[in-house]
């Protein structure tokens, strides 16, 4: 599942983060959640956290023997340039293994009949165009199933997490709970941090205070 290998330092950091209790404090600029931890202040980026959660969920579904699909009531049509259409026609079976049911519908035109349930956004044709482009550029190789699975999961997680912002305190708490249950909660699907932590010592240094003035421990 991981987008990046886990080293010893990361493993220890993940264990430490999971053991801590995060207390919700508020929201900064709608998309950054503020949490108090035993070691300091957590700044959680909503979109990055959601991307990591979706990435691991989609990866898990793609590894299953069968991928849940949804039939589109109004199947969109996809018209492509001749070279792209040739690539797509050659890879229809490959795409079906990931939950897409696509059929030729005239010259350089295709009909998208079914899509995997993990693709929630509209305009699935744009997503398929992105896959075809990666195959054309040799950035995705259908024969490398594991690599293709990771790339498709990464593309979908990025697409589905765009603009995500929890609405309530409960949503923020659930987001943090789901993130900390991930295999690699520290990074989004593209390797960027899902959150940062300002420790008591750093806060004290920036405020020119003694650490004891910032950190208040329970008796």
GROMACS .gro file of C-alpha atoms in nm:
model
  219
    1UNK     CA    1   0.000   0.000   0.000
    2UNK     CA    2   0.264   0.262   0.082
    3UNK     CA    3   0.352   0.516  -0.185
    4UNK     CA    4   0.699   0.526  -0.031
    5UNK     CA    5   0.900   0.267   0.164
    6UNK     CA    6   0.891   0.302   0.543
    7UNK     CA    7   1.227   0.335   0.715
    8UNK     CA    8   1.297   0.278   1.084
    9UNK     CA    9   1.270   0.645   1.175
   10UNK     CA   10   0.931   0.670   1.002
   11UNK     CA   11   0.807   0.355   1.175
   12UNK     CA   12   0.901   0.497   1.513
   13UNK     CA   13   0.742   0.831   1.426
   14UNK     CA   14   0.419   0.661   1.314
   15UNK     CA   15   0.402   0.457   1.634
   16UNK     CA   16   0.454   0.773   1.839
   17UNK     CA   17   0.185   0.966   1.651
   18UNK     CA   18  -0.069   0.684   1.686
   19UNK     CA   19  -0.007   0.660   2.059
   20UNK     CA   20  -0.083   1.030   2.112
   21UNK     CA   21  -0.427   1.179   2.176
   22UNK     CA   22  -0.519   1.472   1.954
   23UNK     CA   23  -0.762   1.730   2.093
   24UNK     CA   24  -0.938   1.946   1.834
   25UNK     CA   25  -0.883   2.319   1.888
   26UNK     CA   26  -1.011   2.494   1.575
   27UNK     CA   27  -0.966   2.559   1.204
   28UNK     CA   28  -0.726   2.783   1.015
   29UNK     CA   29  -0.828   2.906   0.666
   30UNK     CA   30  -1.102   2.639   0.643
   31UNK     CA   31  -0.867   2.358   0.537
   32UNK     CA   32  -0.613   2.329   0.818
   33UNK     CA   33  -0.725   2.171   1.143
   34UNK     CA   34  -0.556   2.266   1.470
   35UNK     CA   35  -0.511   1.994   1.729
   36UNK     CA   36  -0.336   1.985   2.064
   37UNK     CA   37  -0.112   1.684   2.122
   38UNK     CA   38   0.093   1.587   2.428
   39UNK     CA   39   0.403   1.721   2.250
   40UNK     CA   40   0.267   2.045   2.105
   41UNK     CA   41   0.041   2.177   1.828
   42UNK     CA   42  -0.068   1.975   1.522
   43UNK     CA   43  -0.155   2.149   1.194
   44UNK     CA   44  -0.349   1.897   0.985
   45UNK     CA   45  -0.400   1.965   0.613
   46UNK     CA   46  -0.747   1.837   0.522
   47UNK     CA   47  -0.688   1.766   0.154
   48UNK     CA   48  -0.356   1.591   0.212
   49UNK     CA   49  -0.505   1.376   0.487
   50UNK     CA   50  -0.803   1.285   0.271
   51UNK     CA   51  -0.571   1.200  -0.018
   52UNK     CA   52  -0.374   0.954   0.197
   53UNK     CA   53  -0.692   0.791   0.330
   54UNK     CA   54  -0.838   0.750  -0.019
   55UNK     CA   55  -0.509   0.628  -0.164
   56UNK     CA   56  -0.489   0.339   0.080
   57UNK     CA   57  -0.861   0.259   0.050
   58UNK     CA   58  -0.845   0.253  -0.332
   59UNK     CA   59  -0.526   0.048  -0.330
   60UNK     CA   60  -0.699  -0.208  -0.109
   61UNK     CA   61  -1.001  -0.227  -0.342
   62UNK     CA   62  -0.780  -0.261  -0.649
   63UNK     CA   63  -0.608  -0.560  -0.490
   64UNK     CA   64  -0.938  -0.744  -0.447
   65UNK     CA   65  -1.046  -1.030  -0.669
   66UNK     CA   66  -1.343  -0.828  -0.789
   67UNK     CA   67  -1.370  -0.450  -0.802
   68UNK     CA   68  -1.713  -0.301  -0.718
   69UNK     CA   69  -1.852  -0.113  -1.018
   70UNK     CA   70  -2.142   0.122  -1.081
   71UNK     CA   71  -2.343   0.136  -1.403
   72UNK     CA   72  -2.380   0.486  -1.547
   73UNK     CA   73  -2.741   0.571  -1.630
   74UNK     CA   74  -2.627   0.812  -1.901
   75UNK     CA   75  -2.301   0.663  -2.031
   76UNK     CA   76  -2.069   0.945  -2.137
   77UNK     CA   77  -1.909   0.935  -2.479
   78UNK     CA   78  -1.537   0.979  -2.518
   79UNK     CA   79  -1.396   1.098  -2.850
   80UNK     CA   80  -1.019   1.081  -2.885
   81UNK     CA   81  -0.744   1.165  -3.129
   82UNK     CA   82  -0.652   0.869  -3.353
   83UNK     CA   83  -0.332   0.778  -3.166
   84UNK     CA   84  -0.500   0.799  -2.823
   85UNK     CA   85  -0.799   0.602  -2.952
   86UNK     CA   86  -0.563   0.326  -3.064
   87UNK     CA   87  -0.402   0.312  -2.721
   88UNK     CA   88  -0.739   0.298  -2.547
   89UNK     CA   89  -0.871   0.026  -2.777
   90UNK     CA   90  -0.562  -0.183  -2.705
   91UNK     CA   91  -0.602  -0.134  -2.329
   92UNK     CA   92  -0.976  -0.190  -2.283
   93UNK     CA   93  -0.915  -0.521  -2.107
   94UNK     CA   94  -0.647  -0.362  -1.886
   95UNK     CA   95  -0.887  -0.086  -1.781
   96UNK     CA   96  -1.161  -0.339  -1.718
   97UNK     CA   97  -0.934  -0.508  -1.463
   98UNK     CA   98  -0.952  -0.180  -1.267
   99UNK     CA   99  -1.331  -0.153  -1.285
  100UNK     CA  100  -1.391   0.040  -1.609
  101UNK     CA  101  -1.625  -0.105  -1.872
  102UNK     CA  102  -1.563   0.076  -2.200
  103UNK     CA  103  -1.679  -0.019  -2.549
  104UNK     CA  104  -1.593   0.120  -2.894
  105UNK     CA  105  -1.879   0.328  -3.037
  106UNK     CA  106  -1.775   0.439  -3.382
  107UNK     CA  107  -1.454   0.579  -3.523
  108UNK     CA  108  -1.231   0.702  -3.239
  109UNK     CA  109  -1.535   0.719  -3.009
  110UNK     CA  110  -1.598   0.511  -2.697
  111UNK     CA  111  -1.886   0.470  -2.455
  112UNK     CA  112  -1.815   0.441  -2.082
  113UNK     CA  113  -2.075   0.203  -1.943
  114UNK     CA  114  -1.941   0.131  -1.593
  115UNK     CA  115  -1.683   0.281  -1.359
  116UNK     CA  116  -1.537   0.160  -1.027
  117UNK     CA  117  -1.725   0.278  -0.718
  118UNK     CA  118  -1.412   0.453  -0.587
  119UNK     CA  119  -1.436   0.704  -0.874
  120UNK     CA  120  -1.698   0.936  -0.726
  121UNK     CA  121  -1.646   1.255  -0.924
  122UNK     CA  122  -1.822   1.333  -1.248
  123UNK     CA  123  -1.658   1.330  -1.590
  124UNK     CA  124  -1.490   0.986  -1.576
  125UNK     CA  125  -1.378   1.044  -1.935
  126UNK     CA  126  -1.120   1.297  -1.810
  127UNK     CA  127  -0.979   1.036  -1.575
  128UNK     CA  128  -0.956   0.778  -1.853
  129UNK     CA  129  -0.785   1.034  -2.078
  130UNK     CA  130  -0.526   1.082  -1.802
  131UNK     CA  131  -0.455   0.709  -1.788
  132UNK     CA  132  -0.423   0.688  -2.167
  133UNK     CA  133  -0.182   0.981  -2.166
  134UNK     CA  134   0.037   0.813  -1.904
  135UNK     CA  135   0.042   0.489  -2.106
  136UNK     CA  136   0.135   0.682  -2.420
  137UNK     CA  137   0.419   0.859  -2.238
  138UNK     CA  138   0.538   0.526  -2.089
  139UNK     CA  139   0.478   0.670  -1.743
  140UNK     CA  140   0.244   0.377  -1.684
  141UNK     CA  141   0.314   0.027  -1.810
  142UNK     CA  142   0.011  -0.207  -1.820
  143UNK     CA  143   0.241  -0.508  -1.782
  144UNK     CA  144   0.355  -0.372  -1.443
  145UNK     CA  145   0.029  -0.439  -1.260
  146UNK     CA  146   0.149  -0.332  -0.917
  147UNK     CA  147   0.299  -0.009  -1.048
  148UNK     CA  148  -0.013   0.069  -1.251
  149UNK     CA  149  -0.230   0.001  -0.947
  150UNK     CA  150  -0.031   0.249  -0.740
  151UNK     CA  151  -0.045   0.516  -1.010
  152UNK     CA  152  -0.419   0.480  -1.070
  153UNK     CA  153  -0.486   0.490  -0.695
  154UNK     CA  154  -0.266   0.800  -0.664
  155UNK     CA  155  -0.443   0.973  -0.956
  156UNK     CA  156  -0.786   0.891  -0.815
  157UNK     CA  157  -0.699   0.995  -0.459
  158UNK     CA  158  -0.568   1.331  -0.582
  159UNK     CA  159  -0.875   1.386  -0.800
  160UNK     CA  160  -1.129   1.289  -0.533
  161UNK     CA  161  -0.964   1.492  -0.254
  162UNK     CA  162  -0.949   1.825  -0.439
  163UNK     CA  163  -1.134   2.098  -0.252
  164UNK     CA  164  -1.205   1.871   0.046
  165UNK     CA  165  -1.279   2.054   0.370
  166UNK     CA  166  -1.445   1.905   0.683
  167UNK     CA  167  -1.759   2.093   0.783
  168UNK     CA  168  -1.782   2.027   1.157
  169UNK     CA  169  -1.564   1.949   1.457
  170UNK     CA  170  -1.688   1.590   1.436
  171UNK     CA  171  -1.574   1.572   1.072
  172UNK     CA  172  -1.227   1.694   1.170
  173UNK     CA  173  -1.203   1.440   1.448
  174UNK     CA  174  -1.314   1.160   1.216
  175UNK     CA  175  -1.060   1.274   0.955
  176UNK     CA  176  -0.778   1.259   1.211
  177UNK     CA  177  -0.897   0.916   1.330
  178UNK     CA  178  -0.902   0.776   0.976
  179UNK     CA  179  -0.563   0.926   0.897
  180UNK     CA  180  -0.396   0.777   1.205
  181UNK     CA  181  -0.538   0.437   1.107
  182UNK     CA  182  -0.351   0.453   0.773
  183UNK     CA  183  -0.035   0.255   0.713
  184UNK     CA  184   0.159   0.574   0.642
  185UNK     CA  185  -0.032   0.865   0.802
  186UNK     CA  186   0.262   1.105   0.773
  187UNK     CA  187   0.245   1.161   0.395
  188UNK     CA  188  -0.016   1.205   0.124
  189UNK     CA  189  -0.014   0.987  -0.187
  190UNK     CA  190   0.249   1.208  -0.350
  191UNK     CA  191   0.487   1.206  -0.054
  192UNK     CA  192   0.397   1.545   0.095
  193UNK     CA  193   0.324   1.592   0.467
  194UNK     CA  194  -0.033   1.543   0.585
  195UNK     CA  195   0.041   1.743   0.900
  196UNK     CA  196   0.316   1.923   1.084
  197UNK     CA  197   0.375   1.940   1.457
  198UNK     CA  198   0.514   2.237   1.647
  199UNK     CA  199   0.662   2.102   1.966
  200UNK     CA  200   0.644   2.287   2.297
  201UNK     CA  201   1.016   2.363   2.279
  202UNK     CA  202   0.979   2.522   1.933
  203UNK     CA  203   0.681   2.731   2.043
  204UNK     CA  204   0.871   2.845   2.353
  205UNK     CA  205   1.175   2.938   2.144
  206UNK     CA  206   0.970   3.144   1.900
  207UNK     CA  207   0.790   3.321   2.185
  208UNK     CA  208   1.116   3.360   2.381
  209UNK     CA  209   0.968   3.173   2.675
  210UNK     CA  210   1.080   2.896   2.902
  211UNK     CA  211   0.943   2.559   2.792
  212UNK     CA  212   0.758   2.532   3.121
  213UNK     CA  213   0.559   2.846   3.032
  214UNK     CA  214   0.421   2.679   2.721
  215UNK     CA  215   0.387   2.317   2.826
  216UNK     CA  216   0.135   2.259   3.103
  217UNK     CA  217   0.129   1.901   3.215
  218UNK     CA  218  -0.157   1.745   3.405
  219UNK     CA  219  -0.068   1.672   3.772
   0.00000   0.00000   0.00000
